[in-house]
Amino acid sequence: MPTLTQNISVEEGALLAQLDRARMPTHIAIIMDGNGRWAKERGLSVQHGHHAGRQAVKRTIEACLQLGIPYLTVYAFSTENWRRPASEVNFLMQLLEQAIEDELDELKRNGVRVRVIGRLNEKLPQTLIRKVCQVIEETKHNRKLTFTIALNYGGRAEIIDAARKIAVEAAAGRLDPRSITEENFHEFLYTNGTPDPDLVIRTGGEMRLSNFLLWQLAYAEFVSTPIYWPDFDKKELIRAILEYQRRERRFGGRNGDYQSDAR
Ligand code: IPE
Ligand code: IPE
Ligand code: MG
């Protein structure tokens, strides 16, 4: 992200013109999938796929900054991804560590606050944890974009961790279990302080959540694109936002003019 100068192609300009700036999502969450298939189709190793995926993350942060999206969350490594071969897992951990090191200065310059959610006290390499703590600390006052990385993250693990915190507080007599509501439960989640995503994008064409932000995505609009994550760019992001803007969010209510039998 050396500069944020915008070299806009005709195609991108046409997409940008369709955006309704008054109805932009506040928080976009992304399930970055398809690195393996992207590599396989090119006769490359999965490591090459993840490496290309790293560039897509960079492009997406840059696009969010340009579009004025204040919250971006990406699913980088799930609690289930430990099932992959050790060589792939180790590569992913090193890639993340290297990415944080390489990008730290630019993230700071561009006003990006980095947050990391997941079971950070389990299984992850110490060197990575040190880098994670450093980037969180050094970007904590930035406000232009809050960029959250879900790392060793599982939606069920997050809810279990919240339940445990609540149980500990209640057992110590510091919390009345009846005071827990849907409104304040989020204070016990890793994402405390971040609004729920409005839009969740999954690349790679699958239609599942794969244990991502189970609580927070209750009313998010889901957009699945067949594009593999390494091919994702600003145009794809704008297309997903346009799809989001075509949706009608009802939150269980009934919009518009309907006839009712109720008297
Ligand atoms: C997503 O790409 C990246 C991670 C899960 C870290 P995949 O590696 O899952 O790519 P596919 O699904 O095998 O194509
Ligand atoms: C979801 O992708 C997890 C991440 C993007 C980190 P997976 O490739 O692990 O999901 P499944 O296995 O297809 O459900
Ligand atoms: Mg996958």
mmCIF file of C-alpha atoms and ligand atoms in Angstrom:
data_model
loop_
_atom_site.group_PDB
_atom_site.id
_atom_site.type_symbol
_atom_site.label_atom_id
_atom_site.label_comp_id
_atom_site.label_asym_id
_atom_site.label_seq_id
_atom_site.Cartn_x
_atom_site.Cartn_y
_atom_site.Cartn_z
ATOM 1 C CA MET A 1 0.000 0.000 0.000
ATOM 2 C CA PRO A 2 2.551 2.635 -0.911
ATOM 3 C CA THR A 3 0.013 5.270 -1.849
ATOM 4 C CA LEU A 4 -3.710 5.539 -1.993
ATOM 5 C CA THR A 5 -3.706 7.277 -5.356
ATOM 6 C CA GLN A 6 -6.523 5.819 -7.336
ATOM 7 C CA ASN A 7 -5.780 4.518 -10.797
ATOM 8 C CA ILE A 8 -9.331 3.865 -11.818
ATOM 9 C CA SER A 9 -10.078 1.791 -14.911
ATOM 10 C CA VAL A 10 -13.192 2.391 -17.013
ATOM 11 C CA GLU A 11 -14.714 -0.823 -15.627
ATOM 12 C CA GLU A 12 -14.014 0.171 -12.041
ATOM 13 C CA GLY A 13 -15.352 3.669 -12.659
ATOM 14 C CA ALA A 14 -18.590 2.207 -14.026
ATOM 15 C CA LEU A 15 -18.958 0.000 -10.941
ATOM 16 C CA LEU A 16 -18.164 2.874 -8.576
ATOM 17 C CA ALA A 17 -20.822 5.019 -10.253
ATOM 18 C CA GLN A 18 -23.479 2.445 -9.342
ATOM 19 C CA LEU A 19 -22.657 2.502 -5.622
ATOM 20 C CA ASP A 20 -25.180 4.142 -3.323
ATOM 21 C CA ARG A 21 -22.836 6.004 -0.972
ATOM 22 C CA ALA A 22 -25.638 6.505 1.550
ATOM 23 C CA ARG A 23 -26.050 2.721 1.962
ATOM 24 C CA MET A 24 -22.505 1.476 2.287
ATOM 25 C CA PRO A 25 -21.939 -1.412 4.705
ATOM 26 C CA THR A 26 -20.172 -0.391 7.911
ATOM 27 C CA HIS A 27 -18.573 -3.778 8.472
ATOM 28 C CA ILE A 28 -17.563 -6.317 5.820
ATOM 29 C CA ALA A 29 -16.418 -9.794 6.853
ATOM 30 C CA ILE A 30 -14.676 -12.110 4.392
ATOM 31 C CA ILE A 31 -14.211 -15.880 4.309
ATOM 32 C CA MET A 32 -11.082 -15.952 2.153
ATOM 33 C CA ASP A 33 -11.397 -19.310 0.416
ATOM 34 C CA GLY A 34 -9.990 -20.896 -2.721
ATOM 35 C CA ASN A 35 -6.228 -20.460 -2.343
ATOM 36 C CA GLY A 36 -5.673 -24.204 -2.799
ATOM 37 C CA ARG A 37 -7.843 -24.483 -5.925
ATOM 38 C CA TRP A 38 -6.309 -21.335 -7.416
ATOM 39 C CA ALA A 39 -2.855 -22.920 -7.057
ATOM 40 C CA LYS A 40 -3.960 -26.349 -8.273
ATOM 41 C CA GLU A 41 -5.427 -24.909 -11.472
ATOM 42 C CA ARG A 42 -2.043 -23.375 -12.195
ATOM 43 C CA GLY A 43 -0.018 -26.462 -11.343
ATOM 44 C CA LEU A 44 1.445 -24.664 -8.318
ATOM 45 C CA SER A 45 1.781 -25.689 -4.658
ATOM 46 C CA VAL A 46 -0.824 -24.606 -2.071
ATOM 47 C CA GLN A 47 1.900 -22.414 -0.581
ATOM 48 C CA HIS A 48 1.886 -20.393 -3.811
ATOM 49 C CA GLY A 49 -1.863 -20.035 -3.417
ATOM 50 C CA HIS A 50 -1.549 -18.684 0.118
ATOM 51 C CA HIS A 51 1.219 -16.352 -0.975
ATOM 52 C CA ALA A 52 -1.013 -14.936 -3.713
ATOM 53 C CA GLY A 53 -3.804 -14.720 -1.134
ATOM 54 C CA ARG A 54 -1.652 -12.409 0.938
ATOM 55 C CA GLN A 55 -1.590 -9.890 -1.921
ATOM 56 C CA ALA A 56 -5.385 -10.052 -2.118
ATOM 57 C CA VAL A 57 -5.624 -9.116 1.577
ATOM 58 C CA LYS A 58 -3.456 -6.095 0.906
ATOM 59 C CA ARG A 59 -5.616 -5.056 -2.068
ATOM 60 C CA THR A 60 -8.770 -5.457 -0.007
ATOM 61 C CA ILE A 61 -7.488 -3.291 2.864
ATOM 62 C CA GLU A 62 -6.540 -0.652 0.324
ATOM 63 C CA ALA A 63 -9.977 -0.862 -1.320
ATOM 64 C CA CYS A 64 -11.754 -0.487 2.028
ATOM 65 C CA LEU A 65 -9.656 2.592 2.797
ATOM 66 C CA GLN A 66 -10.538 4.087 -0.580
ATOM 67 C CA LEU A 67 -14.232 3.282 -0.218
ATOM 68 C CA GLY A 68 -14.384 4.547 3.366
ATOM 69 C CA ILE A 69 -15.468 1.202 4.860
ATOM 70 C CA PRO A 70 -14.612 1.496 8.580
ATOM 71 C CA TYR A 71 -14.545 -2.233 9.536
ATOM 72 C CA LEU A 72 -13.073 -5.211 7.698
ATOM 73 C CA THR A 73 -12.712 -8.681 9.208
ATOM 74 C CA VAL A 74 -10.962 -11.574 7.471
ATOM 75 C CA TYR A 75 -10.994 -15.263 8.320
ATOM 76 C CA ALA A 76 -7.318 -16.224 8.171
ATOM 77 C CA PHE A 77 -7.121 -19.505 10.089
ATOM 78 C CA SER A 78 -9.891 -21.522 11.693
ATOM 79 C CA THR A 79 -9.778 -23.796 14.735
ATOM 80 C CA GLU A 80 -10.392 -26.610 12.202
ATOM 81 C CA ASN A 81 -7.493 -25.653 9.915
ATOM 82 C CA TRP A 82 -5.050 -27.451 12.282
ATOM 83 C CA ARG A 83 -6.268 -30.588 10.484
ATOM 84 C CA ARG A 84 -4.187 -29.612 7.445
ATOM 85 C CA PRO A 85 -0.687 -30.963 6.805
ATOM 86 C CA ALA A 86 1.922 -29.533 9.213
ATOM 87 C CA SER A 87 3.928 -28.118 6.298
ATOM 88 C CA GLU A 88 0.948 -26.041 5.153
ATOM 89 C CA VAL A 89 0.076 -24.907 8.691
ATOM 90 C CA ASN A 90 3.683 -23.856 9.370
ATOM 91 C CA PHE A 91 3.809 -21.990 6.086
ATOM 92 C CA LEU A 92 0.618 -20.086 6.921
ATOM 93 C CA MET A 93 1.947 -19.101 10.357
ATOM 94 C CA GLN A 94 5.219 -17.838 8.863
ATOM 95 C CA LEU A 95 3.387 -16.022 6.087
ATOM 96 C CA LEU A 96 1.242 -14.164 8.595
ATOM 97 C CA GLU A 97 4.218 -13.270 10.749
ATOM 98 C CA GLN A 98 6.118 -11.974 7.727
ATOM 99 C CA ALA A 99 3.090 -10.049 6.454
ATOM 100 C CA ILE A 100 2.664 -8.265 9.789
ATOM 101 C CA GLU A 101 6.345 -7.368 9.838
ATOM 102 C CA ASP A 102 6.356 -6.102 6.238
ATOM 103 C CA GLU A 103 3.097 -4.162 6.415
ATOM 104 C CA LEU A 104 3.262 -2.656 9.904
ATOM 105 C CA ASP A 105 4.603 0.751 8.846
ATOM 106 C CA GLU A 106 2.084 1.201 6.056
ATOM 107 C CA LEU A 107 -0.796 0.093 8.225
ATOM 108 C CA LYS A 108 0.246 2.766 10.704
ATOM 109 C CA ARG A 109 0.613 5.415 7.995
ATOM 110 C CA ASN A 110 -2.809 4.614 6.583
ATOM 111 C CA GLY A 111 -4.646 4.820 9.907
ATOM 112 C CA VAL A 112 -5.427 1.107 10.163
ATOM 113 C CA ARG A 113 -6.102 -0.374 13.585
ATOM 114 C CA VAL A 114 -5.380 -4.093 13.680
ATOM 115 C CA ARG A 115 -7.313 -6.423 15.950
ATOM 116 C CA VAL A 116 -6.867 -10.175 16.177
ATOM 117 C CA ILE A 117 -9.617 -12.508 17.377
ATOM 118 C CA GLY A 118 -9.419 -16.208 18.207
ATOM 119 C CA ARG A 119 -7.829 -18.514 20.756
ATOM 120 C CA LEU A 120 -4.524 -16.673 20.854
ATOM 121 C CA ASN A 121 -3.316 -18.504 23.948
ATOM 122 C CA GLU A 122 -3.445 -21.921 22.262
ATOM 123 C CA LYS A 123 -1.220 -23.687 19.746
ATOM 124 C CA LEU A 124 0.071 -20.586 17.900
ATOM 125 C CA PRO A 125 3.868 -20.078 17.649
ATOM 126 C CA GLN A 126 5.349 -17.651 20.191
ATOM 127 C CA THR A 127 7.118 -15.581 17.527
ATOM 128 C CA LEU A 128 3.789 -14.987 15.784
ATOM 129 C CA ILE A 129 2.094 -14.050 19.055
ATOM 130 C CA ARG A 130 4.821 -11.480 19.709
ATOM 131 C CA LYS A 131 4.270 -9.902 16.271
ATOM 132 C CA VAL A 132 0.498 -9.950 16.796
ATOM 133 C CA CYS A 133 0.845 -8.149 20.154
ATOM 134 C CA GLN A 134 3.183 -5.603 18.579
ATOM 135 C CA VAL A 135 0.852 -4.744 15.695
ATOM 136 C CA ILE A 136 -2.157 -4.484 18.014
ATOM 137 C CA GLU A 137 -0.266 -2.180 20.387
ATOM 138 C CA GLU A 138 1.260 0.022 17.694
ATOM 139 C CA THR A 139 -1.980 0.559 15.780
ATOM 140 C CA LYS A 140 -4.429 0.796 18.672
ATOM 141 C CA HIS A 141 -5.079 4.538 18.283
ATOM 142 C CA ASN A 142 -5.837 4.363 14.552
ATOM 143 C CA ARG A 143 -9.431 4.823 13.513
ATOM 144 C CA LYS A 144 -9.716 5.029 9.729
ATOM 145 C CA LEU A 145 -10.156 1.292 9.307
ATOM 146 C CA THR A 146 -10.420 -1.411 11.938
ATOM 147 C CA PHE A 147 -8.944 -4.501 10.329
ATOM 148 C CA THR A 148 -9.666 -7.663 12.306
ATOM 149 C CA ILE A 149 -7.845 -10.915 11.627
ATOM 150 C CA ALA A 150 -9.610 -14.092 12.778
ATOM 151 C CA LEU A 151 -6.743 -16.387 13.727
ATOM 152 C CA ASN A 152 -7.162 -19.778 15.364
ATOM 153 C CA TYR A 153 -10.762 -18.615 15.359
ATOM 154 C CA GLY A 154 -13.913 -20.693 15.710
ATOM 155 C CA GLY A 155 -17.403 -19.297 16.216
ATOM 156 C CA ARG A 156 -18.302 -22.090 18.614
ATOM 157 C CA ALA A 157 -15.055 -21.665 20.569
ATOM 158 C CA GLU A 158 -15.837 -17.945 20.874
ATOM 159 C CA ILE A 159 -19.319 -18.631 22.269
ATOM 160 C CA ILE A 160 -17.927 -21.263 24.654
ATOM 161 C CA ASP A 161 -15.272 -18.796 25.845
ATOM 162 C CA ALA A 162 -17.993 -16.204 26.455
ATOM 163 C CA ALA A 163 -20.067 -18.753 28.396
ATOM 164 C CA ARG A 164 -17.026 -19.601 30.519
ATOM 165 C CA LYS A 165 -16.324 -15.923 31.308
ATOM 166 C CA ILE A 166 -19.941 -15.434 32.311
ATOM 167 C CA ALA A 167 -19.890 -18.578 34.482
ATOM 168 C CA VAL A 168 -16.704 -17.433 36.250
ATOM 169 C CA GLU A 169 -18.185 -14.002 36.966
ATOM 170 C CA ALA A 170 -21.471 -15.483 38.154
ATOM 171 C CA ALA A 171 -19.769 -18.084 40.371
ATOM 172 C CA ALA A 172 -17.723 -15.306 41.991
ATOM 173 C CA GLY A 173 -20.941 -13.426 42.730
ATOM 174 C CA ARG A 174 -19.975 -10.496 40.493
ATOM 175 C CA LEU A 175 -22.688 -11.071 37.924
ATOM 176 C CA ASP A 176 -26.383 -11.904 38.081
ATOM 177 C CA PRO A 177 -27.081 -14.490 35.313
ATOM 178 C CA ARG A 178 -30.486 -12.846 34.725
ATOM 179 C CA SER A 179 -28.720 -9.639 33.663
ATOM 180 C CA ILE A 180 -27.337 -11.315 30.519
ATOM 181 C CA THR A 181 -29.279 -10.222 27.440
ATOM 182 C CA GLU A 182 -28.872 -10.398 23.661
ATOM 183 C CA GLU A 183 -27.785 -6.767 23.831
ATOM 184 C CA ASN A 184 -24.954 -7.192 26.342
ATOM 185 C CA PHE A 185 -23.801 -10.758 25.505
ATOM 186 C CA HIS A 186 -21.473 -9.341 22.846
ATOM 187 C CA GLU A 187 -19.386 -7.758 25.602
ATOM 188 C CA PHE A 188 -18.143 -11.269 26.365
ATOM 189 C CA LEU A 189 -17.257 -12.072 22.753
ATOM 190 C CA TYR A 190 -13.832 -11.500 21.165
ATOM 191 C CA THR A 191 -15.441 -8.876 18.909
ATOM 192 C CA ASN A 192 -16.564 -6.643 21.770
ATOM 193 C CA GLY A 193 -16.521 -3.033 20.571
ATOM 194 C CA THR A 194 -16.975 -3.903 16.882
ATOM 195 C CA PRO A 195 -20.420 -3.656 15.235
ATOM 196 C CA ASP A 196 -21.785 -6.874 13.719
ATOM 197 C CA PRO A 197 -20.950 -7.346 10.017
ATOM 198 C CA ASP A 198 -23.553 -6.091 7.533
ATOM 199 C CA LEU A 199 -22.102 -8.101 4.677
ATOM 200 C CA VAL A 200 -20.214 -11.390 4.646
ATOM 201 C CA ILE A 201 -18.442 -12.378 1.449
ATOM 202 C CA ARG A 202 -17.222 -15.913 0.754
ATOM 203 C CA THR A 203 -14.889 -16.438 -2.175
ATOM 204 C CA GLY A 204 -14.325 -19.861 -3.775
ATOM 205 C CA GLY A 205 -18.032 -20.509 -4.317
ATOM 206 C CA GLU A 206 -18.975 -22.480 -1.181
ATOM 207 C CA MET A 207 -22.225 -21.574 0.587
ATOM 208 C CA ARG A 208 -21.274 -22.305 4.192
ATOM 209 C CA LEU A 209 -20.068 -20.290 7.161
ATOM 210 C CA SER A 210 -17.393 -22.816 8.256
ATOM 211 C CA ASN A 211 -17.734 -21.743 11.916
ATOM 212 C CA PHE A 212 -17.156 -18.029 11.207
ATOM 213 C CA LEU A 213 -18.670 -15.347 13.491
ATOM 214 C CA LEU A 214 -21.725 -17.475 14.274
ATOM 215 C CA TRP A 215 -23.238 -15.003 16.731
ATOM 216 C CA GLN A 216 -22.340 -11.828 14.845
ATOM 217 C CA LEU A 217 -23.563 -12.919 11.403
ATOM 218 C CA ALA A 218 -27.156 -13.553 12.519
ATOM 219 C CA TYR A 219 -28.515 -10.871 10.174
ATOM 220 C CA ALA A 220 -25.624 -10.244 7.799
ATOM 221 C CA GLU A 221 -26.221 -10.447 4.055
ATOM 222 C CA PHE A 222 -24.304 -13.416 2.604
ATOM 223 C CA VAL A 223 -22.646 -12.985 -0.791
ATOM 224 C CA SER A 224 -20.844 -15.957 -2.320
ATOM 225 C CA THR A 225 -18.612 -15.459 -5.336
ATOM 226 C CA PRO A 226 -16.939 -18.209 -7.403
ATOM 227 C CA ILE A 227 -13.778 -16.048 -7.661
ATOM 228 C CA TYR A 228 -10.858 -17.666 -5.799
ATOM 229 C CA TRP A 229 -9.425 -15.519 -3.026
ATOM 230 C CA PRO A 230 -6.082 -14.767 -4.791
ATOM 231 C CA ASP A 231 -8.076 -13.182 -7.656
ATOM 232 C CA PHE A 232 -10.167 -10.960 -5.389
ATOM 233 C CA ASP A 233 -9.743 -7.222 -5.927
ATOM 234 C CA LYS A 234 -11.455 -3.859 -5.565
ATOM 235 C CA LYS A 235 -13.830 -4.554 -8.461
ATOM 236 C CA GLU A 236 -14.982 -7.796 -6.849
ATOM 237 C CA LEU A 237 -15.464 -5.964 -3.562
ATOM 238 C CA ILE A 238 -17.585 -3.304 -5.250
ATOM 239 C CA ARG A 239 -19.633 -6.034 -6.999
ATOM 240 C CA ALA A 240 -20.306 -7.653 -3.625
ATOM 241 C CA ILE A 241 -21.344 -4.300 -2.133
ATOM 242 C CA LEU A 242 -23.669 -3.706 -5.106
ATOM 243 C CA GLU A 243 -25.242 -7.122 -4.500
ATOM 244 C CA TYR A 244 -25.642 -6.163 -0.828
ATOM 245 C CA GLN A 245 -27.320 -2.911 -1.838
ATOM 246 C CA ARG A 246 -29.817 -4.819 -3.998
ATOM 247 C CA ARG A 247 -30.935 -6.854 -0.987
ATOM 248 C CA GLU A 248 -33.796 -5.835 1.268
ATOM 249 C CA ARG A 249 -32.821 -6.221 4.916
ATOM 250 C CA ARG A 250 -35.958 -6.977 6.921
ATOM 251 C CA PHE A 251 -34.587 -8.156 10.285
ATOM 252 C CA GLY A 252 -37.696 -10.291 10.710
ATOM 253 C CA GLY A 253 -40.105 -7.440 10.087
ATOM 254 C CA ARG A 254 -42.283 -6.675 7.042
ATOM 255 C CA ASN A 255 -41.344 -3.786 4.809
ATOM 256 C CA GLY A 256 -43.554 -2.142 2.244
ATOM 257 C CA ASP A 257 -47.260 -2.049 1.628
ATOM 258 C CA TYR A 258 -49.014 -5.325 2.571
ATOM 259 C CA GLN A 259 -52.650 -6.027 3.239
ATOM 260 C CA SER A 260 -53.369 -7.671 6.589
ATOM 261 C CA ASP A 261 -56.423 -9.549 7.907
ATOM 262 C CA ALA A 262 -55.748 -8.455 11.480
ATOM 263 C CA ARG A 263 -58.321 -5.998 12.725
HETATM 264 C C1 IPE B 1 -8.405 -20.571 2.192
HETATM 265 O O1 IPE B 1 -8.025 -21.254 1.048
HETATM 266 C C2 IPE B 1 -7.232 -20.233 3.053
HETATM 267 C C3 IPE B 1 -7.265 -20.854 4.392
HETATM 268 C C4 IPE B 1 -8.157 -21.653 4.846
HETATM 269 C C5 IPE B 1 -6.174 -20.467 5.270
HETATM 270 P P1 IPE B 1 -8.008 -22.828 1.010
HETATM 271 O O2 IPE B 1 -6.607 -23.297 1.273
HETATM 272 O O3 IPE B 1 -9.041 -23.402 1.900
HETATM 273 O O4 IPE B 1 -8.373 -23.072 -0.508
HETATM 274 P P2 IPE B 1 -9.208 -24.295 -1.096
HETATM 275 O O5 IPE B 1 -10.561 -24.280 -0.451
HETATM 276 O O6 IPE B 1 -8.450 -25.543 -0.780
HETATM 277 O O7 IPE B 1 -9.271 -24.017 -2.561
HETATM 278 C C1 IPE B 2 -12.722 -21.467 5.897
HETATM 279 O O1 IPE B 2 -12.153 -22.101 4.814
HETATM 280 C C2 IPE B 2 -11.648 -21.023 6.849
HETATM 281 C C3 IPE B 2 -10.839 -19.897 6.389
HETATM 282 C C4 IPE B 2 -11.041 -19.205 5.295
HETATM 283 C C5 IPE B 2 -9.747 -19.534 7.252
HETATM 284 P P1 IPE B 2 -11.956 -23.687 4.786
HETATM 285 O O2 IPE B 2 -11.401 -24.022 3.466
HETATM 286 O O3 IPE B 2 -11.159 -24.105 5.973
HETATM 287 O O4 IPE B 2 -13.444 -24.208 4.978
HETATM 288 P P2 IPE B 2 -14.111 -25.586 4.598
HETATM 289 O O5 IPE B 2 -13.162 -26.674 5.033
HETATM 290 O O6 IPE B 2 -14.286 -25.582 3.111
HETATM 291 O O7 IPE B 2 -15.415 -25.588 5.315
HETATM 292 MG MG MG B 3 -11.011 -23.962 1.521
#
